[in-house]
Coordinates of C-alpha atoms (C1' of nucleotides) in Angstrom, one line a residue:
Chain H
X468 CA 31.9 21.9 17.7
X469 CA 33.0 18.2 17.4
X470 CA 31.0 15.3 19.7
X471 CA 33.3 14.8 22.5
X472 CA 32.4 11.0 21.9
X473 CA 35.0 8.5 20.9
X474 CA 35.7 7.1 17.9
X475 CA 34.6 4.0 19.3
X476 CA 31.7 5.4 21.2
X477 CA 30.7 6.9 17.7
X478 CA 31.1 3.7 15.6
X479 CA 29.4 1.6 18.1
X480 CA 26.4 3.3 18.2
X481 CA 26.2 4.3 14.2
X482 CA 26.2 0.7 13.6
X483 CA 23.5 -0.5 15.6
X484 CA 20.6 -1.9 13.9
X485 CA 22.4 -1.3 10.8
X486 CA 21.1 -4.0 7.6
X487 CA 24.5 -2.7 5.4
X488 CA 27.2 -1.2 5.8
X489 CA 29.1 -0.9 2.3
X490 CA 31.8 -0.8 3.6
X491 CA 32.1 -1.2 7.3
X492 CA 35.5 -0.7 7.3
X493 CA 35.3 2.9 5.5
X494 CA 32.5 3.9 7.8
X495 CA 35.1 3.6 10.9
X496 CA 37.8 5.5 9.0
X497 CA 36.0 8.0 8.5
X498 CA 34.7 8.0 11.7
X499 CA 38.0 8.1 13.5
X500 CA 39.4 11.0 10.5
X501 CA 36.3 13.2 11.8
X502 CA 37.1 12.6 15.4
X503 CA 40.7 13.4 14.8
X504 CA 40.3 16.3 13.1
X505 CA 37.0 17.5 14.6
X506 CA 35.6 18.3 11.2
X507 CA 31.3 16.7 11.0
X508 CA 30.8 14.2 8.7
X509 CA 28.4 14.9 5.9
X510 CA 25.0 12.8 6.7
X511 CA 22.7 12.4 3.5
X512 CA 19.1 11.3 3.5
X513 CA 17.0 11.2 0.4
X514 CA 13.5 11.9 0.4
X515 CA 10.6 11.7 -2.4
X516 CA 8.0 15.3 -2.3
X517 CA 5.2 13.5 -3.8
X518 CA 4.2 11.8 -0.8
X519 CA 4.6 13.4 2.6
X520 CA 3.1 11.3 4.7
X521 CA 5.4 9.6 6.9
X522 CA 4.9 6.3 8.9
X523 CA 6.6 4.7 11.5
X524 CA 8.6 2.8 8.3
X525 CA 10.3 6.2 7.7
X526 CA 11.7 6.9 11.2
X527 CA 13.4 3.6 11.3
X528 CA 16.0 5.6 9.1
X529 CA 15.3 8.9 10.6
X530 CA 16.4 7.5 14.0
X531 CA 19.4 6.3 12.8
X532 CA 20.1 9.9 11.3
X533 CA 19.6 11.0 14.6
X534 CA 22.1 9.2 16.1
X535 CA 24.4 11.0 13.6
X536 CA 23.2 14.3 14.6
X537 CA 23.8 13.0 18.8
X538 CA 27.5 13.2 17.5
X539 CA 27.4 16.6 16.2
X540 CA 27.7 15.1 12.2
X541 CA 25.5 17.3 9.6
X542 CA 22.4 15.4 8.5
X543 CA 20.8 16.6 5.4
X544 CA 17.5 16.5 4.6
X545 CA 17.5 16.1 0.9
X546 CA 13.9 16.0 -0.5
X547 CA 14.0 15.4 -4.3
X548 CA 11.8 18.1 -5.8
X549 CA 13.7 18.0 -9.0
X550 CA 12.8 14.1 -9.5
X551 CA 9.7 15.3 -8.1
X552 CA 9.1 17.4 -10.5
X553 CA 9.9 14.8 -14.0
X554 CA 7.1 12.6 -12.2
X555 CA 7.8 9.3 -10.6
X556 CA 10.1 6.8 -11.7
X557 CA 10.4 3.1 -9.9
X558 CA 6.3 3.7 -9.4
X559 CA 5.0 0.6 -11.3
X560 CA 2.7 1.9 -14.0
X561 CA 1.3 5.2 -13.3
X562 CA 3.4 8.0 -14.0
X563 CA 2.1 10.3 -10.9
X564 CA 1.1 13.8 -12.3
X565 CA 3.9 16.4 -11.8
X566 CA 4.4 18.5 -9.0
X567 CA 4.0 22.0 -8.5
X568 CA 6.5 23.9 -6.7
X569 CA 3.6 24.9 -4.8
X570 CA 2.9 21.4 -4.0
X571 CA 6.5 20.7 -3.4
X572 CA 6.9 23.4 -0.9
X573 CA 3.8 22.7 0.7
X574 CA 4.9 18.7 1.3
X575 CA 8.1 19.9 2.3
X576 CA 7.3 22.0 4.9
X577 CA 4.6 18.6 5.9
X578 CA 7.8 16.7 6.1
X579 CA 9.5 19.3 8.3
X580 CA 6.7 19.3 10.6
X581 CA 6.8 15.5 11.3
X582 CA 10.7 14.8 10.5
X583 CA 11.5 17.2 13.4
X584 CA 9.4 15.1 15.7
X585 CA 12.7 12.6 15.9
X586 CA 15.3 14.7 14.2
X587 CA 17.2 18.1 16.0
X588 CA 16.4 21.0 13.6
X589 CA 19.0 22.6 14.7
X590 CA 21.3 20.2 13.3
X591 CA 19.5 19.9 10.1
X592 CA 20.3 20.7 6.6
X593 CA 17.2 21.0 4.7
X594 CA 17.9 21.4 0.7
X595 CA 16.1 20.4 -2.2
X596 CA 18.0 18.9 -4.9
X597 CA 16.8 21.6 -7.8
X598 CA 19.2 23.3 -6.4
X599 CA 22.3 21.5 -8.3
X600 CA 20.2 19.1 -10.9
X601 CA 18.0 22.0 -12.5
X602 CA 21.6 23.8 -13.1
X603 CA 22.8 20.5 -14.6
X604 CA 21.6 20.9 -17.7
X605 CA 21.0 18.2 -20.8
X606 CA 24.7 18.1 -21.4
X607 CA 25.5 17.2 -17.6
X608 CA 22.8 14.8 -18.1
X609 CA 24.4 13.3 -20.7
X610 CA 27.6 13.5 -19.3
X611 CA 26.5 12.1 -15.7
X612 CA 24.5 9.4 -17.9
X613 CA 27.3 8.3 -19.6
X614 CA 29.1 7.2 -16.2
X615 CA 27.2 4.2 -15.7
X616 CA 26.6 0.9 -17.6
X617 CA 22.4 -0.6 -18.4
X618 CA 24.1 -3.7 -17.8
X619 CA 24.8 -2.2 -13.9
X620 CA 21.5 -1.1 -14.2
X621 CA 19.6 -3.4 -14.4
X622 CA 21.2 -5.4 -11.5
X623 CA 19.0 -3.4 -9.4
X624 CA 16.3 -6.0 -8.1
X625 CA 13.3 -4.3 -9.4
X626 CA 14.5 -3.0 -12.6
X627 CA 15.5 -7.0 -13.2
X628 CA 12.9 -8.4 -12.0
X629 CA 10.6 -5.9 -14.4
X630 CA 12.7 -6.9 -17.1
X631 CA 12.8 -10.4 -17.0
X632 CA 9.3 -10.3 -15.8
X633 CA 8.5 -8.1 -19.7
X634 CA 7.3 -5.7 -17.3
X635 CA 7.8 -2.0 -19.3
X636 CA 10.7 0.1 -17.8
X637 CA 11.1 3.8 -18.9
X638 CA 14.2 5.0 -20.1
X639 CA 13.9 7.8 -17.4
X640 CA 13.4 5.7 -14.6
X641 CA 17.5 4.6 -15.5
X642 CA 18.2 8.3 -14.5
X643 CA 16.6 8.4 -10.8
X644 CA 19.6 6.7 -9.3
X645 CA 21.9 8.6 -11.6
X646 CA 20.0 12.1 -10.2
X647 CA 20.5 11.0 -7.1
X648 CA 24.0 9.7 -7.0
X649 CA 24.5 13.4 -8.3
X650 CA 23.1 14.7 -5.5
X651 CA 25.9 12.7 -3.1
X652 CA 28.2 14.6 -5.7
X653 CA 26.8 18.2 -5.4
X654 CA 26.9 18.0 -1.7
X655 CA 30.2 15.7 -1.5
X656 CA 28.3 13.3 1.2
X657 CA 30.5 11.3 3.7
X658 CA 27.4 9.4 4.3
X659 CA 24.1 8.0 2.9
X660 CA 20.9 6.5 4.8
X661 CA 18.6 4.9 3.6
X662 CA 15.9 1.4 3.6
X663 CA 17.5 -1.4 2.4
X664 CA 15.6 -1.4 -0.8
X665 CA 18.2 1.8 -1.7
X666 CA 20.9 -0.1 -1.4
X667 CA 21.6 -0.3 -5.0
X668 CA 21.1 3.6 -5.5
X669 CA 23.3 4.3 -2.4
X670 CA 26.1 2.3 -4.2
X671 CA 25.4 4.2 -7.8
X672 CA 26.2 6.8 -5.6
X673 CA 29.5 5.9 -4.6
X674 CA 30.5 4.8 -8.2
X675 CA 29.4 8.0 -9.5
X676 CA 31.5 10.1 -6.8
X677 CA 34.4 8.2 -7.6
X678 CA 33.9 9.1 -11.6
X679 CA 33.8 12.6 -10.4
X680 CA 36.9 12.4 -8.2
X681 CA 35.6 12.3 -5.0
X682 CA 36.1 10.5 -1.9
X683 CA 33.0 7.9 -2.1
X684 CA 30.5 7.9 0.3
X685 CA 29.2 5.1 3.1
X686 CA 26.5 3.3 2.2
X687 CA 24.0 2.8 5.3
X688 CA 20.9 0.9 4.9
X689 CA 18.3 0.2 7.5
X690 CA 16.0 -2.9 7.4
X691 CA 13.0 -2.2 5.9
X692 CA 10.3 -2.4 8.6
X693 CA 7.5 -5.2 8.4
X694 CA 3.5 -3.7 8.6
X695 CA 1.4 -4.3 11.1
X696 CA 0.3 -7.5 9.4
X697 CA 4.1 -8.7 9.4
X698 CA 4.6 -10.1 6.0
X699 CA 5.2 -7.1 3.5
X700 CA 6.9 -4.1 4.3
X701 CA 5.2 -1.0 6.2
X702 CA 3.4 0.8 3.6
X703 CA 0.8 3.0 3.1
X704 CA -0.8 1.8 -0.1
X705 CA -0.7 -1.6 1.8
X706 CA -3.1 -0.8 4.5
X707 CA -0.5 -1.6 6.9
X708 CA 1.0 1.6 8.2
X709 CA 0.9 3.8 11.0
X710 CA 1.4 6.9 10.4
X711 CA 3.5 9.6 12.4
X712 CA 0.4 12.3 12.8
X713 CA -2.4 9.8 13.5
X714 CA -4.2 10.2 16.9
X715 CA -2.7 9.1 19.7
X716 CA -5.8 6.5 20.0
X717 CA -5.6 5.1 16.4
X718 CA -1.9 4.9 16.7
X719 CA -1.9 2.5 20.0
X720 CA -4.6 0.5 18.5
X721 CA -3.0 -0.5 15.2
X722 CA 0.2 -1.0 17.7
X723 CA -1.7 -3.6 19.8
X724 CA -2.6 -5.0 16.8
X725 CA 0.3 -6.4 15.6
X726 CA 1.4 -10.3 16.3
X727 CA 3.7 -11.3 19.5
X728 CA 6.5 -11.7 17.3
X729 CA 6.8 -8.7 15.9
X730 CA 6.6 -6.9 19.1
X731 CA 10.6 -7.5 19.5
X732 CA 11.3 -6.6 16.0
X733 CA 9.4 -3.4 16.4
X734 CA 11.4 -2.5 20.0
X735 CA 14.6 -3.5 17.7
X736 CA 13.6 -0.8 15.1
X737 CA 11.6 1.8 16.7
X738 CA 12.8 2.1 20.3
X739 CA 16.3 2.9 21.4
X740 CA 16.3 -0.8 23.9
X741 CA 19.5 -2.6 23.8
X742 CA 19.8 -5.4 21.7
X743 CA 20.3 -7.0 25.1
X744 CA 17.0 -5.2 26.7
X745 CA 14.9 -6.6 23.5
X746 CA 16.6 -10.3 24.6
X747 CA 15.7 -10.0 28.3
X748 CA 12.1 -9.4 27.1
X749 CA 12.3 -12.4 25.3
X750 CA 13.1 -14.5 27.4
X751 CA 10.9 -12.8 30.0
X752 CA 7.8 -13.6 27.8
X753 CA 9.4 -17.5 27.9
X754 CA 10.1 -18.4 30.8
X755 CA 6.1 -17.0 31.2
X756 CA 7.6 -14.1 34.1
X757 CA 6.5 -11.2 31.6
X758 CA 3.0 -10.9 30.2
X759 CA 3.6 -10.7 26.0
X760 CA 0.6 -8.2 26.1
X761 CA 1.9 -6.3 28.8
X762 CA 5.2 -6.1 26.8
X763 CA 3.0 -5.0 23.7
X764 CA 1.5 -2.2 25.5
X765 CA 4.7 -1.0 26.7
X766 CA 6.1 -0.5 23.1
X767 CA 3.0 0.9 21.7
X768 CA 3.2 3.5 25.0
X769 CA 6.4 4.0 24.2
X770 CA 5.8 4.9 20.3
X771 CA 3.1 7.1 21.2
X772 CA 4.4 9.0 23.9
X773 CA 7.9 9.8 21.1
X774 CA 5.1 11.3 18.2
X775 CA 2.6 12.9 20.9
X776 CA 3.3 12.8 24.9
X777 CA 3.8 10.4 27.7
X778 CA 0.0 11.8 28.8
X779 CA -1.8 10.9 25.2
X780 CA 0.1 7.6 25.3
X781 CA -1.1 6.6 28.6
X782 CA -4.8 8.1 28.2
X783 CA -5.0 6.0 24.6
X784 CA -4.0 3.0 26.7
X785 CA -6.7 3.7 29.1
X786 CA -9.0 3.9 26.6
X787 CA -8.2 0.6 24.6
X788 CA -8.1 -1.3 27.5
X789 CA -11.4 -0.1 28.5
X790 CA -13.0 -0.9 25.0
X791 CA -11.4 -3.5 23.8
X792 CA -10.6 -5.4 27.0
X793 CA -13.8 -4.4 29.0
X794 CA -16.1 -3.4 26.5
X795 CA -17.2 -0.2 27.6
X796 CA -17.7 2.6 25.0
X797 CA -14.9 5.0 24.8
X798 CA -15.0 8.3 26.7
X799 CA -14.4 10.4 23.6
X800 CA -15.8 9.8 19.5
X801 CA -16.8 11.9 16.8
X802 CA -20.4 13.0 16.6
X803 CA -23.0 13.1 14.0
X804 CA -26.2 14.9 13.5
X805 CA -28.9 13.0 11.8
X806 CA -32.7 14.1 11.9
X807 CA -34.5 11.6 14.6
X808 CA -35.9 9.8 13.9
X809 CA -34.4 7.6 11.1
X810 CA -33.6 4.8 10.0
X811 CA -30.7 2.7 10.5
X812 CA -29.3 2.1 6.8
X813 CA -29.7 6.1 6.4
X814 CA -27.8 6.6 9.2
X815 CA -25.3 4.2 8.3
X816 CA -24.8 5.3 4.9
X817 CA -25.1 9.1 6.0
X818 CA -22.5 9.0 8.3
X819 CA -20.5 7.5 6.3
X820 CA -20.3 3.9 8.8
X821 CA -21.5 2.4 5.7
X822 CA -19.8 2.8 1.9
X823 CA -23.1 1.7 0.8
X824 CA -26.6 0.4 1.4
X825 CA -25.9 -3.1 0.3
X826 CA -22.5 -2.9 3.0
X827 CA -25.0 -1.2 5.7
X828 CA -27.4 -4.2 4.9
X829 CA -24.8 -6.4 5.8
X830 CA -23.6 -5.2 8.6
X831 CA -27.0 -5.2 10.1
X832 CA -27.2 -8.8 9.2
X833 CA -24.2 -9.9 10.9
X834 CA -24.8 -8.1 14.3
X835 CA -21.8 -5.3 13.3
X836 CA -24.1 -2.9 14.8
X837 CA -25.3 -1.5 18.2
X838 CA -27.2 1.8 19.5
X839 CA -26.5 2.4 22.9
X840 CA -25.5 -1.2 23.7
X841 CA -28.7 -2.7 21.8
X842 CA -27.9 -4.7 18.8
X843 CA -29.7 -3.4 16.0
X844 CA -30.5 -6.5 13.5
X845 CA -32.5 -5.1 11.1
X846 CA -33.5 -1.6 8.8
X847 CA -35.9 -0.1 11.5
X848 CA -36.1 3.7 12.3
X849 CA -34.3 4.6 15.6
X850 CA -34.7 7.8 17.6
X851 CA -31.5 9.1 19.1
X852 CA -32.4 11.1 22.8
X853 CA -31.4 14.8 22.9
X854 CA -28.1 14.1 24.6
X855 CA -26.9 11.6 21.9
X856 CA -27.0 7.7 21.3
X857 CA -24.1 5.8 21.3
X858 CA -23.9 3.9 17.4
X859 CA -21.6 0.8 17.8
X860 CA -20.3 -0.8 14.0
X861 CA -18.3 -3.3 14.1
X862 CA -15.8 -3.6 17.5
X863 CA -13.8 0.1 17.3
X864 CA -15.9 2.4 15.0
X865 CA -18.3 4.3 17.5
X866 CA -20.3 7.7 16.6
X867 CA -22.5 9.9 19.3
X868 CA -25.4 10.7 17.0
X869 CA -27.2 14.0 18.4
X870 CA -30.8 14.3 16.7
X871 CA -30.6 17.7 14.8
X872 CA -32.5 20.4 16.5
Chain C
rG488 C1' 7.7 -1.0 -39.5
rG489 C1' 6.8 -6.6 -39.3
rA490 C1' 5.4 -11.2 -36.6
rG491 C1' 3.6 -13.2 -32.2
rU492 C1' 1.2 -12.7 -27.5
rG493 C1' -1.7 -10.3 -23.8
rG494 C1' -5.2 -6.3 -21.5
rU495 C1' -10.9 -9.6 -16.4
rA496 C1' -13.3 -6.6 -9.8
rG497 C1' -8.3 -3.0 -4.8
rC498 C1' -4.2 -6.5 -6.3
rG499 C1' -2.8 -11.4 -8.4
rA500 C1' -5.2 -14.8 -11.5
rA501 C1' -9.3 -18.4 -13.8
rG502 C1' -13.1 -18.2 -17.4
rC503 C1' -13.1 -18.4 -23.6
rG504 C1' -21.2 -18.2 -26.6
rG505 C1' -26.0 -19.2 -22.1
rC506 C1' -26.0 -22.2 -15.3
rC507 C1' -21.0 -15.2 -15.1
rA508 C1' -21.7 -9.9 -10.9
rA509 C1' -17.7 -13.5 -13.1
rA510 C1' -13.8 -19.6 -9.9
rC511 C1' -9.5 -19.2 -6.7
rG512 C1' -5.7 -16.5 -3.7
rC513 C1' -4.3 -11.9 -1.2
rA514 C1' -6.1 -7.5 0.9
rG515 C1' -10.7 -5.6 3.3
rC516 C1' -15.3 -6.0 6.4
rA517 C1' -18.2 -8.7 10.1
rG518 C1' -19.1 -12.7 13.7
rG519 C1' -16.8 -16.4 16.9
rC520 C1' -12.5 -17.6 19.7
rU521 C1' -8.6 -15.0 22.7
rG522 C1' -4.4 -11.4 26.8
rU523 C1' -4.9 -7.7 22.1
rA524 C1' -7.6 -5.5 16.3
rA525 C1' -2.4 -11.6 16.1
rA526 C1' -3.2 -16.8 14.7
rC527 C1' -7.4 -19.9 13.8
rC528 C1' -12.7 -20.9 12.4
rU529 C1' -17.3 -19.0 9.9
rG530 C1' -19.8 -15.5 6.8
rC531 C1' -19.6 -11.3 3.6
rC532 C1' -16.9 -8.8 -0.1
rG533 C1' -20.3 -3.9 -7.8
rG534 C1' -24.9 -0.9 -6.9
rC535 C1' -30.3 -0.8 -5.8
rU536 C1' -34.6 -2.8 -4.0
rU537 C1' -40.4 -5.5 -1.9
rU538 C1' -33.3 -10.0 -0.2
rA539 C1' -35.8 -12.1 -5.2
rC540 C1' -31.8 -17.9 -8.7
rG541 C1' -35.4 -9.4 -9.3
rC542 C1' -33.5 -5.0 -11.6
rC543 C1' -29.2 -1.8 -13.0
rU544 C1' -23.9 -0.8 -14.3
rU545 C1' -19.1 -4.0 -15.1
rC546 C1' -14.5 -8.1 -17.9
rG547 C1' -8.9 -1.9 -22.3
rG548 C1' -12.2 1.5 -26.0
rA549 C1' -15.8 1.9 -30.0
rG550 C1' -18.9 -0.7 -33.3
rG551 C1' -20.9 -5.5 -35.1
rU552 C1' -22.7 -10.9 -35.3
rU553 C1' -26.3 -13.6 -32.2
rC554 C1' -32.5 -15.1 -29.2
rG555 C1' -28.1 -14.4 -25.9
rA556 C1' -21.0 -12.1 -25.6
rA557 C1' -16.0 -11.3 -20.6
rU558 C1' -16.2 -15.2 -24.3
rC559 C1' -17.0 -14.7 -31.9
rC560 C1' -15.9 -10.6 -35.8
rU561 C1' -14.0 -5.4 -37.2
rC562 C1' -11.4 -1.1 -36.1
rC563 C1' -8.7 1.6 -32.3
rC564 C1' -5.7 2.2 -27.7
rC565 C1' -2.0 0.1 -24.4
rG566 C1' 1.7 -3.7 -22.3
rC567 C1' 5.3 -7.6 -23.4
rU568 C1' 8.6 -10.7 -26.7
rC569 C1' 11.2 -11.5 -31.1
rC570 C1' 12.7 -9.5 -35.9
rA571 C1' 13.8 -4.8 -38.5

RNA sequence: GGAGUGGUAGCGAAGCGGCCAAACGCAGCAGGCUGUAAACCUGCCGGCUUUACGCCUUCGGAGGUUCGAAUCCUCCCCGCUCCA
């Protein structure tokens, strides 16, 4: 059952936000073949098993597979378990331990669970690329290996880089792109998605179809999406993520968090607003007619309300603005029960506030810490009442602490 | 296999016999400032304590020299380059 969109409905809308397309003009031939003949293009996404926490990085790519799936195309889901399985390749110096297909089944089903947050799972092929590269055996290896050039490899930027840099580069590490250009192969892709720091794989893939006679696949990167901070990319060894299953609460926060700036690029990325919509906001905040924190809030509502519900959105609004902007204590925090009385650094090392004594020390020292609005300067025993006290660290980390019975 | 060169805190990178728990940058934490948890400024940033130029555990690993070692020596492990 073919979109009833038009070609140029289809193309216009595939492209959007778009960092490559190698090459454009394939993508609208393709495009126009499918529409003609109502046959779905063949969507393919890659994803790595060993780490299935996904971040708001991840659904910049996942939207756009979306918009594939709005026209009726097939979107696979292609989680690498075989790769997963060797270990990891481009990771810089640790080889991560192996996975079990325990493991593996477990992070896929993790992946599932948030991926179908954005994407139709009706209209998703899940496989797992064991499926065609365990049956491959050393000979296809060999025979797939012998397809592409070093020299070609190692125009890839980090593998250069790492070379020039006499940075060490396993030999296996050569065959992740050639794995996964086999994978656009086994599944004869039309299509493949991915951040822009795939690009080089995505094109191994179409060199690799073509040296098994087939009709290469689109290249279609996404631009990588900055982290909160705004310099590197979104991340989660970085510190600068936001991940897809955090609280509604957490999520806004690290959203408000981010500079004016990259407000817009985040509406660009993460919101379906126009080009032209992202522009009007712009010029909104300019010409000083639109508040650039009121236009912040919007976005983060808007992000929370697609990965929990217009209601948690709006209630961690109320809450932020209501700590942050007023300075009241928060309606809802985690508890902890400590014996009462005691003393501060117990309690702040106890609950975990504090990673150590020396760290609770300091905190004391530079007024990080309140109990029930009272700054507490120094190592003195407190008593919490029997309904709880308030314990303040720092401006957003608050604990009720209940005296244990 | 041979010859070089290098392995320092979460990361990057100084130090090259004492004043080194180790400069500096980034990240992180806190305070100030603000429309926000941005930017900016200030402080902190191994652990413990009676907060003290005190104690304990750190500079790839194991030994050794020395009153004293991240710094010197020996062996081992690992990275990189060139040669084979």
């Amino acid at each position: 059952m073919p979109s009833k969109a038009s070609a140029a409905e289809q193309i216009a809308l595939l492209e959007k936000g778009a960092d490559r397309i190698e090459p454009r003009a394939e993508l609208r031939a393709k495009v126009e073949r499918s529409v003609a003949s109502g046959e779905p293009l063949r969507v393919k996404v890659g994803f790595d098993p060993s780490a299935p926490d996904l971040h708001l990085g991840h659904t910049v790519v996942m939207r756009k597979m979306k918009h594939f799936q709005d026209f009726d195309h097939e979107v696979w889901f292609v989680i690498g378990d075989f790769t997963g399985m060797i270990g990891d390749p481009s990771g810089r110096s640790k080889t991560r331990p192996q996975l079990t297909e325990d493991q593996i089944r477990q992070n896929a089903e993790t992946y599932k669970e948030q991926v179908f947050k954005i994407l139709d799972p009706e209209k998703t092929v899940v496989a797992f690329n064991s499926e065609w590269l365990s049956g491959l055996g050393a000979e296809g290896l060999v025979r797939l290996a012998s397809r592409y050039t070093v020299a070609r490899m190692l125009e890839r930027d980090d593998f250069h880089r790492r070379f020039r840099g006499e940075q060490p580069i396993s030999i296996h590490e050569f065959l992740y792109p050639l794995a996964q250009a086999y994978d656009s192969v086994a599944m004869k892709a039309d299509f493949e998605l991915g951040g822009t720091d795939q690009l080089f794989n995505l094109l191994v893939g179409r060199h690799i179809m073509r040296e098994y006679g087939l009709d290469p696949q689109v290249a279609l990167t996404m631009p990588l999406l900055e982290g909160l901070n705004g310099i590197e990319k979104m991340s989660k060894s970085l510190g600068n993520a936001v991940g897809v299953t955090e609280p509604p609460e957490e999520m806004y926060g690290k959203l408000m968090s981010i500079s004016d700036e990259l407000t817009y690029r985040y509406y660009e990325l993460l919101t379906d607003r126009t080009p032209a919509e992202i522009a009007a906001l712009r010029a909104g905040v300019g010409d000083g007619t639109l508040h650039p924190k009121r236009v912040k809030q919007d976005l983060a509502v808007q992000i929370v309300s697609d990965f929990h519900s217009p209601r948690d959105a709006a209630a961690a609004r109320d809450q932020f603005e209501s700590v942050f902007a007023r300075g009241t204590v928060p309606d809802e925090m985690p508890s902890f029960t400590a014996s009462s009385p005691i003393r501060m650094l117990d309690l702040l090392t106890s609950s975990g506030l504090a990673g150590s004594r020396g760290e609770g020390r300091r905190l004391l020292s530079q007024g990080a810490v309140s109990l029930d609005g009272e700054r507490v300067l120094r190592d003195i025993a407190v008593a919490a009442p029997a309904d709880g006290a308030v314990l303040k660290v720092g401006k957003r980390r608050f604990l009720r602490v209940v005296p244990a019975p």
